[in-house]
Amino acid sequence: MPGNSFGTLFRITTWGESHGEAVGVVIDGCPPEIPLNESVIQDMLERRRPGGSFVSSSRKEPDRAIIMSGVFKGMTTGTPVMIMIKNSDARPESYEKISDLFRPGHGDITYQAKYGIRDWRGGGRASARETVSRVAAGAVAKAVLEHEKIYVSACTVELGGIKAVTHDPDAVSGNIFMCPDTKAALKMEKLVKDVKKSGDSVGGIVEITANGVPVGLGEPVFDKLDADIAKGLMSIGAVKGVEIGVGFKAAILKGSENNDPITRRGFLTNNAGGILAGISNGDEIVVRVAVKPIPSIEKEQKTVDLSGKERTISVRGRHDVSAIPRINVVCESMVSIVLADHLLRQRAVGR
Amino acid sequence: MPGNSFGTLFRITTWGESHGEAVGVVIDGCPPEIPLNESVIQDMLERRRPGGSFVSSSRKEPDRAIIMSGVFKGMTTGTPVMIMIKNSDARPESYEKISDLFRPGHGDITYQAKYGIRDWRGGGRASARETVSRVAAGAVAKAVLEHEKIYVSACTVELGGIKAVTHDPDAVSGNIFMCPDTKAALKMEKLVKDVKKSGDSVGGIVEITANGVPVGLGEPVFDKLDADIAKGLMSIGAVKGVEIGVGFKAAILKGSENNDPITRRGFLTNNAGGILAGISNGDEIVVRVAVKPIPSIEKEQKTVDLSGKERTISVRGRHDVSAIPRINVVCESMVSIVLADHLLRQRAVGR
Amino acid sequence: MPGNSFGTLFRITTWGESHGEAVGVVIDGCPPEIPLNESVIQDMLERRRPGGSFVSSSRKEPDRAIIMSGVFKGMTTGTPVMIMIKNSDARPESYEKISDLFRPGHGDITYQAKYGIRDWRGGGRASARETVSRVAAGAVAKAVLEHEKIYVSACTVELGGIKAVTHDPDAVSGNIFMCPDTKAALKMEKLVKDVKKSGDSVGGIVEITANGVPVGLGEPVFDKLDADIAKGLMSIGAVKGVEIGVGFKAAILKGSENNDPITRRGFLTNNAGGILAGISNGDEIVVRVAVKPIPSIEKEQKTVDLSGKERTISVRGRHDVSAIPRINVVCESMVSIVLADHLLRQRAVGR
Amino acid sequence: MPGNSFGTLFRITTWGESHGEAVGVVIDGCPPEIPLNESVIQDMLERRRPGGSFVSSSRKEPDRAIIMSGVFKGMTTGTPVMIMIKNSDARPESYEKISDLFRPGHGDITYQAKYGIRDWRGGGRASARETVSRVAAGAVAKAVLEHEKIYVSACTVELGGIKAVTHDPDAVSGNIFMCPDTKAALKMEKLVKDVKKSGDSVGGIVEITANGVPVGLGEPVFDKLDADIAKGLMSIGAVKGVEIGVGFKAAILKGSENNDPITRRGFLTNNAGGILAGISNGDEIVVRVAVKPIPSIEKEQKTVDLSGKERTISVRGRHDVSAIPRINVVCESMVSIVLADHLLRQRAVGR
């Protein structure tokens, strides 16, 4: 299969370039009779929309979701749901002058090598704008999951080295970083402003959790629930690492410390992050991803052009200082899509 | 698709339970005219075979690979290669007495919930024995890759909290831990002996690298090379985290630090781990995984039985103290399978 | 996988309902650097457009193809090509009065049973309008094939029992039925006018041929070239039978009559229809399909409504008398898509 | 995906060559808790076993099915079921002398062109022996279907031009041709003996029916139930045509004759063959396939050798005079596999 589809039974196919006509997604396999309308999708899109704050790009995209198919009188019909979002604030001309330059940290150089041709307008298909389609699909996945009382959310647990120390779920919506630690959020704010001034960017860590997931989701042995989550998250451009439960910390624990003891009322701890042998165990699913700093920076960097000549580049477009917090809803979407998919897959198992 | 297949064009399907007749793999899509024989596969299997040292299980499996199809006069023919490995030292009776107990940290409880039935003999399909099939397939993938001068290897960079400080590739084969730091290996040896005595187990970190990978492998946007590597590795039972290049460290770097500057002779650094926008950039591919401590330990743990009654369990079988170093060749195999698959996929792109 | 995608490496996903906003297709896996523009697609769409003659529906759809992604400066880029066609002459109100009636020979009753809900406007997703997307994708497939000097075409060899006796390729474009026998075409014309008057409809047989197909396309043992062609064609709503080469006539031949003798200059006959053991043999590929009569007829028929009550129905919409010749380009498209897919698949085999 | 797998949720992967060690199949996605043992599979294999009568090859294969995985204490566990059948009567040496000759009507020439190498022993992977694996998988599919009271069967409706005129289901098991018309069977017997004497072979038509299929199976728009059945059947080497319901006869019917009128008690006729718009309608599913005459004949035929030199060939191995009736159970198996797959797929739809 080519690479623009994801999922097995709840299967999405995205299309579109950053500065083309539009971006969009076909969702095939969405169950029938799920209530769905454009405002449900719009609410999710608002969370990744640029222009929200000083962290984000000043690109003004209204990002209006249009449902083109698969919904009849407010309900899904079981046929493909196509959602389209027009690119209204595309300014390809601003990219013309760097059209022959490979931006460090970007896919310019690898797309050129892979295909022998590339749409250089804003990164084309490799642009983070592609994630709009993921979020639109994520909104539909969440509608399917919430129908079964499964809830997925994401928050920022680290930014530019500043860690959330406390973890108050109610704090998340109270700051622009979606950080569960209000004090840490204030420090993040100061840092981001400083970094912005210096023409640089920062990375961080996002945590995604899912509650209400029934025991039994995940398909041994390759399509384990954590394996599919890892793939879904690592397929987001800025993500460089994924861990489940205690994750990398498992490397320094003893078996007696890492195993979650089982009691009649469930597991005493959740080091496993809600997944055992690739199958959900009924506990909260906990995943974290490492997000790299935005590669587009004003600071001058070394690079080469199409002809191989050495040059320098200073990227001055309308870029975010950090992919966080806009990326959070993208992560949440990918986990939701994986869960919706495995929910349907487990139905086929027949239990 | 059900979950026992992996890959798109170089596609493997594994089968078999820990204490059934045999385990094996069908490799569909292996290119024709690749030299292949049983000894090539056997060499890889030897590297994950139990019984090698005090770190490993005392289960004595000769693990003899038999090529059942797809090879004619020492060459692959383009038809499915089936490789079978008999389970000769199966002792299911030793599991009979814990057949109604769910071992903490194991898939016993989730398999039971998912399917309503499970082969409890040694974990059945959830056993690490399933990885024999992955290694057999990995040997074939490596044959395909080496035909194109691509080389994949793995080493241990951390065990039970002891980190490799130096990184001498020649040291790897000189110690049982496959550690590139001989001094660290000595400390690991002492630690493992202590842990064994205490009836416990330890985890660690394995690094996998690939050299000679041509630029252009990886399919945007979901089947990115790093996304497929992440899935392949996270699908190994003991793996709880995957990172590419600098990985989680990217979260604390600035963009100007993390971006790899481009020159005429290539990239000046390799923070990207050889992958940009999901496509190989020609540099060394560098991946690390977090391996959890073996869950089967002698130390007494809390659990429940099939009827939900609270019990304690002390697992006394023939278990490893650490999945490392036997898991290393499994990791190496999964990365090799992903690379072989994407090599074929890029051929279809036609460049 | 859900059912709205087709193909493995050249993979299409269609979406859209007959009287929704639009219909369209995402083509994933189209090779880069293939010249493509909207007029190429438009030319194909014109061939299935209604309103062309007395055989066809009087629905007036301009059927304007819009390329939404995947093409940059007149060339494909290797990223998904999305083509959208708006539904401009949708008149859902004309279906309102039969919205609770199941039309005989249509999918109304099975869609309702399968999904519990259906878009009854003109058959929704089950409408023949869905084939617009196939033709748009077929145009892209043909561009890929013609780049390799492979040509696919279709003609009408039987209509309402009238058979083409002669087979003059030049005659095909000279009559509205795309029949290679001008005399037969005149008889077909008379028949169709009579049938139209009687409020009934007719079926027929379409033959699709492909020239220039290199030897070696087709993947043993399930994805044989003829197996994939059979699936592609049988997935067209009106098709009830598919045969390759001599097809059903093979049942009455002896082995000595049916085998195509091999000489240095090729096969002496082509009973195989260009495919041996599922792999193209370099000869012309020849396939025929049986097309059922249009089920929407004015003649009164027995049926039931949603509540199960027995009713009669006379379908008075703007329907064709025969799916032929509009279906011809749909058949040609499906065969083209299969061939483009197998062309890419054979590249992966590496020869 | 490579071509040796079939199905989406009930997915089979076959492996093995005619004169290699063994042939076999991995069935992934078989639901848990289905009773299964080797004798169930053996019974099906007996029906395609050679050596049964004067129609068939004198090759004596005990064809002993061995379940290697996926079954525990007589029940499926939800993990892959691997079934292996050893090749005990392989006589590759008899093929050595024609190892450089391309047999007309066989895949010798196309395999060589596709892969550049081929296992010429008895056709290797292209041999009809490959269908043993399909029948083993078919036995498992039938077990799944019969658990839901769905029954699939096959009979011979034409052989060498002799048609069954009457259709008595009870007659089928009373003659070696599995013909529902005892008188026709007698004529077939005489014909086959004559043809055998002349060193030639004959084809025919097999009809497959399925009863008890619930309404709703089949996935619009490409994975229609009839499309998947057509693919499954056309993927059998000897099949050159597939038709559903009235099939090719639909081409000469009027819409008013072809549409099946709907009443409260169901459809009055079954021209649709149990499938409407690609979805089962609750009626009997009726499919017919055209089977070509066995290409291996003693009569001398023209061909070329590997070097391109013109030669003649007379194939003297142990070949059947007709693929019928041994192919009947293969057809029945493929239809069963498709139905089992769509049964699981419909579960995922959630109704």
mmCIF file with all atom_site columns, C-alpha atoms in Angstrom, chain A residues 106-239:
data_model
loop_
_atom_site.group_PDB
_atom_site.id
_atom_site.type_symbol
_atom_site.label_atom_id
_atom_site.label_alt_id
_atom_site.label_comp_id
_atom_site.label_asym_id
_atom_site.label_entity_id
_atom_site.label_seq_id
_atom_site.pdbx_PDB_ins_code
_atom_site.Cartn_x
_atom_site.Cartn_y
_atom_site.Cartn_z
_atom_site.occupancy
_atom_site.B_iso_or_equiv
_atom_site.pdbx_formal_charge
_atom_site.auth_seq_id
_atom_site.auth_comp_id
_atom_site.auth_asym_id
_atom_site.auth_atom_id
_atom_site.pdbx_PDB_model_num
ATOM 1   C CA . HIS A 1 106 ? 12.968  19.669 6.833  1.00 0.00 ? 106 HIS A CA 1
ATOM 2   C CA . GLY A 1 107 ? 11.964  17.082 4.257  1.00 0.00 ? 107 GLY A CA 1
ATOM 3   C CA . ASP A 1 108 ? 12.928  19.299 1.290  1.00 0.00 ? 108 ASP A CA 1
ATOM 4   C CA . ILE A 1 109 ? 16.073  17.334 0.557  1.00 0.00 ? 109 ILE A CA 1
ATOM 5   C CA . THR A 1 110 ? 14.607  13.868 1.070  1.00 0.00 ? 110 THR A CA 1
ATOM 6   C CA . TYR A 1 111 ? 11.415  14.508 -0.944 1.00 0.00 ? 111 TYR A CA 1
ATOM 7   C CA . GLN A 1 112 ? 13.566  15.788 -3.803 1.00 0.00 ? 112 GLN A CA 1
ATOM 8   C CA . ALA A 1 113 ? 15.721  12.661 -3.644 1.00 0.00 ? 113 ALA A CA 1
ATOM 9   C CA . LYS A 1 114 ? 12.789  10.291 -3.319 1.00 0.00 ? 114 LYS A CA 1
ATOM 10  C CA . TYR A 1 115 ? 10.551  11.661 -6.069 1.00 0.00 ? 115 TYR A CA 1
ATOM 11  C CA . GLY A 1 116 ? 12.872  13.753 -8.263 1.00 0.00 ? 116 GLY A CA 1
ATOM 12  C CA . ILE A 1 117 ? 10.296  16.547 -7.998 1.00 0.00 ? 117 ILE A CA 1
ATOM 13  C CA . ARG A 1 118 ? 8.668   18.408 -5.130 1.00 0.00 ? 118 ARG A CA 1
ATOM 14  C CA . ASP A 1 119 ? 6.066   21.019 -4.452 1.00 0.00 ? 119 ASP A CA 1
ATOM 15  C CA . TRP A 1 120 ? 8.302   23.499 -2.630 1.00 0.00 ? 120 TRP A CA 1
ATOM 16  C CA . ARG A 1 121 ? 5.465   25.788 -1.613 1.00 0.00 ? 121 ARG A CA 1
ATOM 17  C CA . GLY A 1 122 ? 5.628   25.719 2.182  1.00 0.00 ? 122 GLY A CA 1
ATOM 18  C CA . GLY A 1 123 ? 6.918   22.176 2.227  1.00 0.00 ? 123 GLY A CA 1
ATOM 19  C CA . GLY A 1 124 ? 4.054   20.896 0.100  1.00 0.00 ? 124 GLY A CA 1
ATOM 20  C CA . ARG A 1 125 ? 2.936   17.548 1.392  1.00 0.00 ? 125 ARG A CA 1
ATOM 21  C CA . ALA A 1 126 ? 5.665   17.503 4.074  1.00 0.00 ? 126 ALA A CA 1
ATOM 22  C CA . SER A 1 127 ? 4.232   20.598 5.757  1.00 0.00 ? 127 SER A CA 1
ATOM 23  C CA . ALA A 1 128 ? 2.702   20.367 9.216  1.00 0.00 ? 128 ALA A CA 1
ATOM 24  C CA . ARG A 1 129 ? -0.437  21.647 7.515  1.00 0.00 ? 129 ARG A CA 1
ATOM 25  C CA . GLU A 1 130 ? -1.039  18.018 6.531  1.00 0.00 ? 130 GLU A CA 1
ATOM 26  C CA . THR A 1 131 ? -1.987  17.387 10.164 1.00 0.00 ? 131 THR A CA 1
ATOM 27  C CA . VAL A 1 132 ? -5.222  19.345 9.678  1.00 0.00 ? 132 VAL A CA 1
ATOM 28  C CA . SER A 1 133 ? -6.527  16.226 7.940  1.00 0.00 ? 133 SER A CA 1
ATOM 29  C CA . ARG A 1 134 ? -5.487  14.057 10.873 1.00 0.00 ? 134 ARG A CA 1
ATOM 30  C CA . VAL A 1 135 ? -7.352  16.273 13.292 1.00 0.00 ? 135 VAL A CA 1
ATOM 31  C CA . ALA A 1 136 ? -10.496 16.212 11.156 1.00 0.00 ? 136 ALA A CA 1
ATOM 32  C CA . ALA A 1 137 ? -10.303 12.410 11.150 1.00 0.00 ? 137 ALA A CA 1
ATOM 33  C CA . GLY A 1 138 ? -9.519  12.472 14.848 1.00 0.00 ? 138 GLY A CA 1
ATOM 34  C CA . ALA A 1 139 ? -12.753 14.341 15.497 1.00 0.00 ? 139 ALA A CA 1
ATOM 35  C CA . VAL A 1 140 ? -14.685 11.550 13.806 1.00 0.00 ? 140 VAL A CA 1
ATOM 36  C CA . ALA A 1 141 ? -12.713 8.905  15.705 1.00 0.00 ? 141 ALA A CA 1
ATOM 37  C CA . LYS A 1 142 ? -13.501 10.672 18.950 1.00 0.00 ? 142 LYS A CA 1
ATOM 38  C CA . ALA A 1 143 ? -17.190 10.709 18.064 1.00 0.00 ? 143 ALA A CA 1
ATOM 39  C CA . VAL A 1 144 ? -17.032 6.936  17.581 1.00 0.00 ? 144 VAL A CA 1
ATOM 40  C CA . LEU A 1 145 ? -15.128 6.445  20.849 1.00 0.00 ? 145 LEU A CA 1
ATOM 41  C CA . GLU A 1 146 ? -17.310 8.755  22.928 1.00 0.00 ? 146 GLU A CA 1
ATOM 42  C CA . HIS A 1 147 ? -20.316 6.773  21.716 1.00 0.00 ? 147 HIS A CA 1
ATOM 43  C CA . GLU A 1 148 ? -18.665 3.954  23.706 1.00 0.00 ? 148 GLU A CA 1
ATOM 44  C CA . LYS A 1 149 ? -17.646 6.227  26.605 1.00 0.00 ? 149 LYS A CA 1
ATOM 45  C CA . ILE A 1 150 ? -13.965 6.236  25.727 1.00 0.00 ? 150 ILE A CA 1
ATOM 46  C CA . TYR A 1 151 ? -12.217 9.586  26.195 1.00 0.00 ? 151 TYR A CA 1
ATOM 47  C CA . VAL A 1 152 ? -8.821  10.663 24.901 1.00 0.00 ? 152 VAL A CA 1
ATOM 48  C CA . SER A 1 153 ? -6.927  13.803 25.886 1.00 0.00 ? 153 SER A CA 1
ATOM 49  C CA . ALA A 1 154 ? -3.469  15.332 25.666 1.00 0.00 ? 154 ALA A CA 1
ATOM 50  C CA . CYS A 1 155 ? -1.383  17.743 27.698 1.00 0.00 ? 155 CYS A CA 1
ATOM 51  C CA . THR A 1 156 ? 2.092   19.260 27.716 1.00 0.00 ? 156 THR A CA 1
ATOM 52  C CA . VAL A 1 157 ? 4.393   17.768 30.340 1.00 0.00 ? 157 VAL A CA 1
ATOM 53  C CA . GLU A 1 158 ? 7.619   19.438 29.226 1.00 0.00 ? 158 GLU A CA 1
ATOM 54  C CA . LEU A 1 159 ? 8.624   22.415 27.051 1.00 0.00 ? 159 LEU A CA 1
ATOM 55  C CA . GLY A 1 160 ? 12.149  23.570 26.321 1.00 0.00 ? 160 GLY A CA 1
ATOM 56  C CA . GLY A 1 161 ? 13.379  21.641 29.331 1.00 0.00 ? 161 GLY A CA 1
ATOM 57  C CA . ILE A 1 162 ? 10.733  22.991 31.729 1.00 0.00 ? 162 ILE A CA 1
ATOM 58  C CA . LYS A 1 163 ? 8.864   20.059 33.244 1.00 0.00 ? 163 LYS A CA 1
ATOM 59  C CA . ALA A 1 164 ? 5.354   19.980 34.691 1.00 0.00 ? 164 ALA A CA 1
ATOM 60  C CA . VAL A 1 165 ? 5.885   19.003 38.324 1.00 0.00 ? 165 VAL A CA 1
ATOM 61  C CA . THR A 1 166 ? 2.283   18.842 39.425 1.00 0.00 ? 166 THR A CA 1
ATOM 62  C CA . HIS A 1 167 ? -0.405  17.192 37.325 1.00 0.00 ? 167 HIS A CA 1
ATOM 63  C CA . ASP A 1 168 ? -3.763  18.925 37.662 1.00 0.00 ? 168 ASP A CA 1
ATOM 64  C CA . PRO A 1 169 ? -6.079  17.957 34.802 1.00 0.00 ? 169 PRO A CA 1
ATOM 65  C CA . ASP A 1 170 ? -8.200  21.058 35.456 1.00 0.00 ? 170 ASP A CA 1
ATOM 66  C CA . ALA A 1 171 ? -5.196  23.295 34.884 1.00 0.00 ? 171 ALA A CA 1
ATOM 67  C CA . VAL A 1 172 ? -4.693  22.083 31.310 1.00 0.00 ? 172 VAL A CA 1
ATOM 68  C CA . SER A 1 173 ? -7.293  24.294 29.681 1.00 0.00 ? 173 SER A CA 1
ATOM 69  C CA . GLY A 1 174 ? -6.242  27.267 31.797 1.00 0.00 ? 174 GLY A CA 1
ATOM 70  C CA . ASN A 1 175 ? -3.007  28.049 29.977 1.00 0.00 ? 175 ASN A CA 1
ATOM 71  C CA . ILE A 1 176 ? -2.034  28.303 26.327 1.00 0.00 ? 176 ILE A CA 1
ATOM 72  C CA . PHE A 1 177 ? 0.471   25.470 26.666 1.00 0.00 ? 177 PHE A CA 1
ATOM 73  C CA . MET A 1 178 ? -2.126  22.949 27.829 1.00 0.00 ? 178 MET A CA 1
ATOM 74  C CA . CYS A 1 179 ? 0.134   22.243 30.766 1.00 0.00 ? 179 CYS A CA 1
ATOM 75  C CA . PRO A 1 180 ? -1.265  20.517 33.888 1.00 0.00 ? 180 PRO A CA 1
ATOM 76  C CA . ASP A 1 181 ? 1.081   22.626 36.071 1.00 0.00 ? 181 ASP A CA 1
ATOM 77  C CA . THR A 1 182 ? 0.154   26.318 36.103 1.00 0.00 ? 182 THR A CA 1
ATOM 78  C CA . LYS A 1 183 ? 3.483   27.406 37.543 1.00 0.00 ? 183 LYS A CA 1
ATOM 79  C CA . ALA A 1 184 ? 5.440   25.533 34.919 1.00 0.00 ? 184 ALA A CA 1
ATOM 80  C CA . ALA A 1 185 ? 3.211   27.108 32.274 1.00 0.00 ? 185 ALA A CA 1
ATOM 81  C CA . LEU A 1 186 ? 4.278   30.564 33.405 1.00 0.00 ? 186 LEU A CA 1
ATOM 82  C CA . LYS A 1 187 ? 7.926   29.610 33.039 1.00 0.00 ? 187 LYS A CA 1
ATOM 83  C CA . MET A 1 188 ? 7.203   28.149 29.616 1.00 0.00 ? 188 MET A CA 1
ATOM 84  C CA . GLU A 1 189 ? 5.633   31.447 28.593 1.00 0.00 ? 189 GLU A CA 1
ATOM 85  C CA . LYS A 1 190 ? 8.729   33.393 29.546 1.00 0.00 ? 190 LYS A CA 1
ATOM 86  C CA . LEU A 1 191 ? 11.003  30.914 27.800 1.00 0.00 ? 191 LEU A CA 1
ATOM 87  C CA . VAL A 1 192 ? 9.042   30.959 24.567 1.00 0.00 ? 192 VAL A CA 1
ATOM 88  C CA . LYS A 1 193 ? 9.165   34.757 24.429 1.00 0.00 ? 193 LYS A CA 1
ATOM 89  C CA . ASP A 1 194 ? 12.933  34.715 24.914 1.00 0.00 ? 194 ASP A CA 1
ATOM 90  C CA . VAL A 1 195 ? 13.451  32.025 22.310 1.00 0.00 ? 195 VAL A CA 1
ATOM 91  C CA . LYS A 1 196 ? 11.266  33.883 19.846 1.00 0.00 ? 196 LYS A CA 1
ATOM 92  C CA . LYS A 1 197 ? 13.392  36.979 20.234 1.00 0.00 ? 197 LYS A CA 1
ATOM 93  C CA . SER A 1 198 ? 16.524  34.977 19.545 1.00 0.00 ? 198 SER A CA 1
ATOM 94  C CA . GLY A 1 199 ? 15.046  33.637 16.298 1.00 0.00 ? 199 GLY A CA 1
ATOM 95  C CA . ASP A 1 200 ? 15.149  30.096 17.582 1.00 0.00 ? 200 ASP A CA 1
ATOM 96  C CA . SER A 1 201 ? 12.661  27.379 18.571 1.00 0.00 ? 201 SER A CA 1
ATOM 97  C CA . VAL A 1 202 ? 12.064  24.753 21.289 1.00 0.00 ? 202 VAL A CA 1
ATOM 98  C CA . GLY A 1 203 ? 10.743  21.211 21.664 1.00 0.00 ? 203 GLY A CA 1
ATOM 99  C CA . GLY A 1 204 ? 9.008   19.367 24.471 1.00 0.00 ? 204 GLY A CA 1
ATOM 100 C CA . ILE A 1 205 ? 7.035   16.335 25.590 1.00 0.00 ? 205 ILE A CA 1
ATOM 101 C CA . VAL A 1 206 ? 3.312   15.679 25.177 1.00 0.00 ? 206 VAL A CA 1
ATOM 102 C CA . GLU A 1 207 ? 1.384   13.101 27.194 1.00 0.00 ? 207 GLU A CA 1
ATOM 103 C CA . ILE A 1 208 ? -1.714  11.453 25.774 1.00 0.00 ? 208 ILE A CA 1
ATOM 104 C CA . THR A 1 209 ? -4.126  9.483  27.942 1.00 0.00 ? 209 THR A CA 1
ATOM 105 C CA . ALA A 1 210 ? -7.206  7.427  27.158 1.00 0.00 ? 210 ALA A CA 1
ATOM 106 C CA . ASN A 1 211 ? -9.858  6.517  29.686 1.00 0.00 ? 211 ASN A CA 1
ATOM 107 C CA . GLY A 1 212 ? -12.675 4.010  29.452 1.00 0.00 ? 212 GLY A CA 1
ATOM 108 C CA . VAL A 1 213 ? -10.845 1.761  27.030 1.00 0.00 ? 213 VAL A CA 1
ATOM 109 C CA . PRO A 1 214 ? -12.315 -1.739 27.434 1.00 0.00 ? 214 PRO A CA 1
ATOM 110 C CA . VAL A 1 215 ? -9.999  -4.669 28.049 1.00 0.00 ? 215 VAL A CA 1
ATOM 111 C CA . GLY A 1 216 ? -9.159  -6.628 24.894 1.00 0.00 ? 216 GLY A CA 1
ATOM 112 C CA . LEU A 1 217 ? -8.199  -4.052 22.246 1.00 0.00 ? 217 LEU A CA 1
ATOM 113 C CA . GLY A 1 218 ? -5.025  -4.747 20.252 1.00 0.00 ? 218 GLY A CA 1
ATOM 114 C CA . GLU A 1 219 ? -4.110  -7.523 17.831 1.00 0.00 ? 219 GLU A CA 1
ATOM 115 C CA . PRO A 1 220 ? -1.194  -9.845 18.516 1.00 0.00 ? 220 PRO A CA 1
ATOM 116 C CA . VAL A 1 221 ? 1.520   -9.976 17.499 1.00 0.00 ? 221 VAL A CA 1
ATOM 117 C CA . PHE A 1 222 ? 2.452   -7.118 15.188 1.00 0.00 ? 222 PHE A CA 1
ATOM 118 C CA . ASP A 1 223 ? -0.633  -4.942 15.447 1.00 0.00 ? 223 ASP A CA 1
ATOM 119 C CA . LYS A 1 224 ? -0.315  -4.643 19.180 1.00 0.00 ? 224 LYS A CA 1
ATOM 120 C CA . LEU A 1 225 ? -2.164  -1.651 20.518 1.00 0.00 ? 225 LEU A CA 1
ATOM 121 C CA . ASP A 1 226 ? 1.074   0.014  21.611 1.00 0.00 ? 226 ASP A CA 1
ATOM 122 C CA . ALA A 1 227 ? 2.759   -0.806 18.285 1.00 0.00 ? 227 ALA A CA 1
ATOM 123 C CA . ASP A 1 228 ? -0.017  0.897  16.338 1.00 0.00 ? 228 ASP A CA 1
ATOM 124 C CA . ILE A 1 229 ? -0.020  3.856  18.713 1.00 0.00 ? 229 ILE A CA 1
ATOM 125 C CA . ALA A 1 230 ? 3.760   4.153  18.315 1.00 0.00 ? 230 ALA A CA 1
ATOM 126 C CA . LYS A 1 231 ? 3.429   4.155  14.550 1.00 0.00 ? 231 LYS A CA 1
ATOM 127 C CA . GLY A 1 232 ? 0.595   6.655  14.538 1.00 0.00 ? 232 GLY A CA 1
ATOM 128 C CA . LEU A 1 233 ? 2.469   9.076  16.758 1.00 0.00 ? 233 LEU A CA 1
ATOM 129 C CA . MET A 1 234 ? 5.889   8.629  15.151 1.00 0.00 ? 234 MET A CA 1
ATOM 130 C CA . SER A 1 235 ? 4.267   9.389  11.797 1.00 0.00 ? 235 SER A CA 1
ATOM 131 C CA . ILE A 1 236 ? 3.722   12.968 13.004 1.00 0.00 ? 236 ILE A CA 1
ATOM 132 C CA . GLY A 1 237 ? 6.554   14.975 11.490 1.00 0.00 ? 237 GLY A CA 1
ATOM 133 C CA . ALA A 1 238 ? 7.948   16.515 14.691 1.00 0.00 ? 238 ALA A CA 1
ATOM 134 C CA . VAL A 1 239 ? 7.881   13.395 16.859 1.00 0.00 ? 239 VAL A CA 1
#
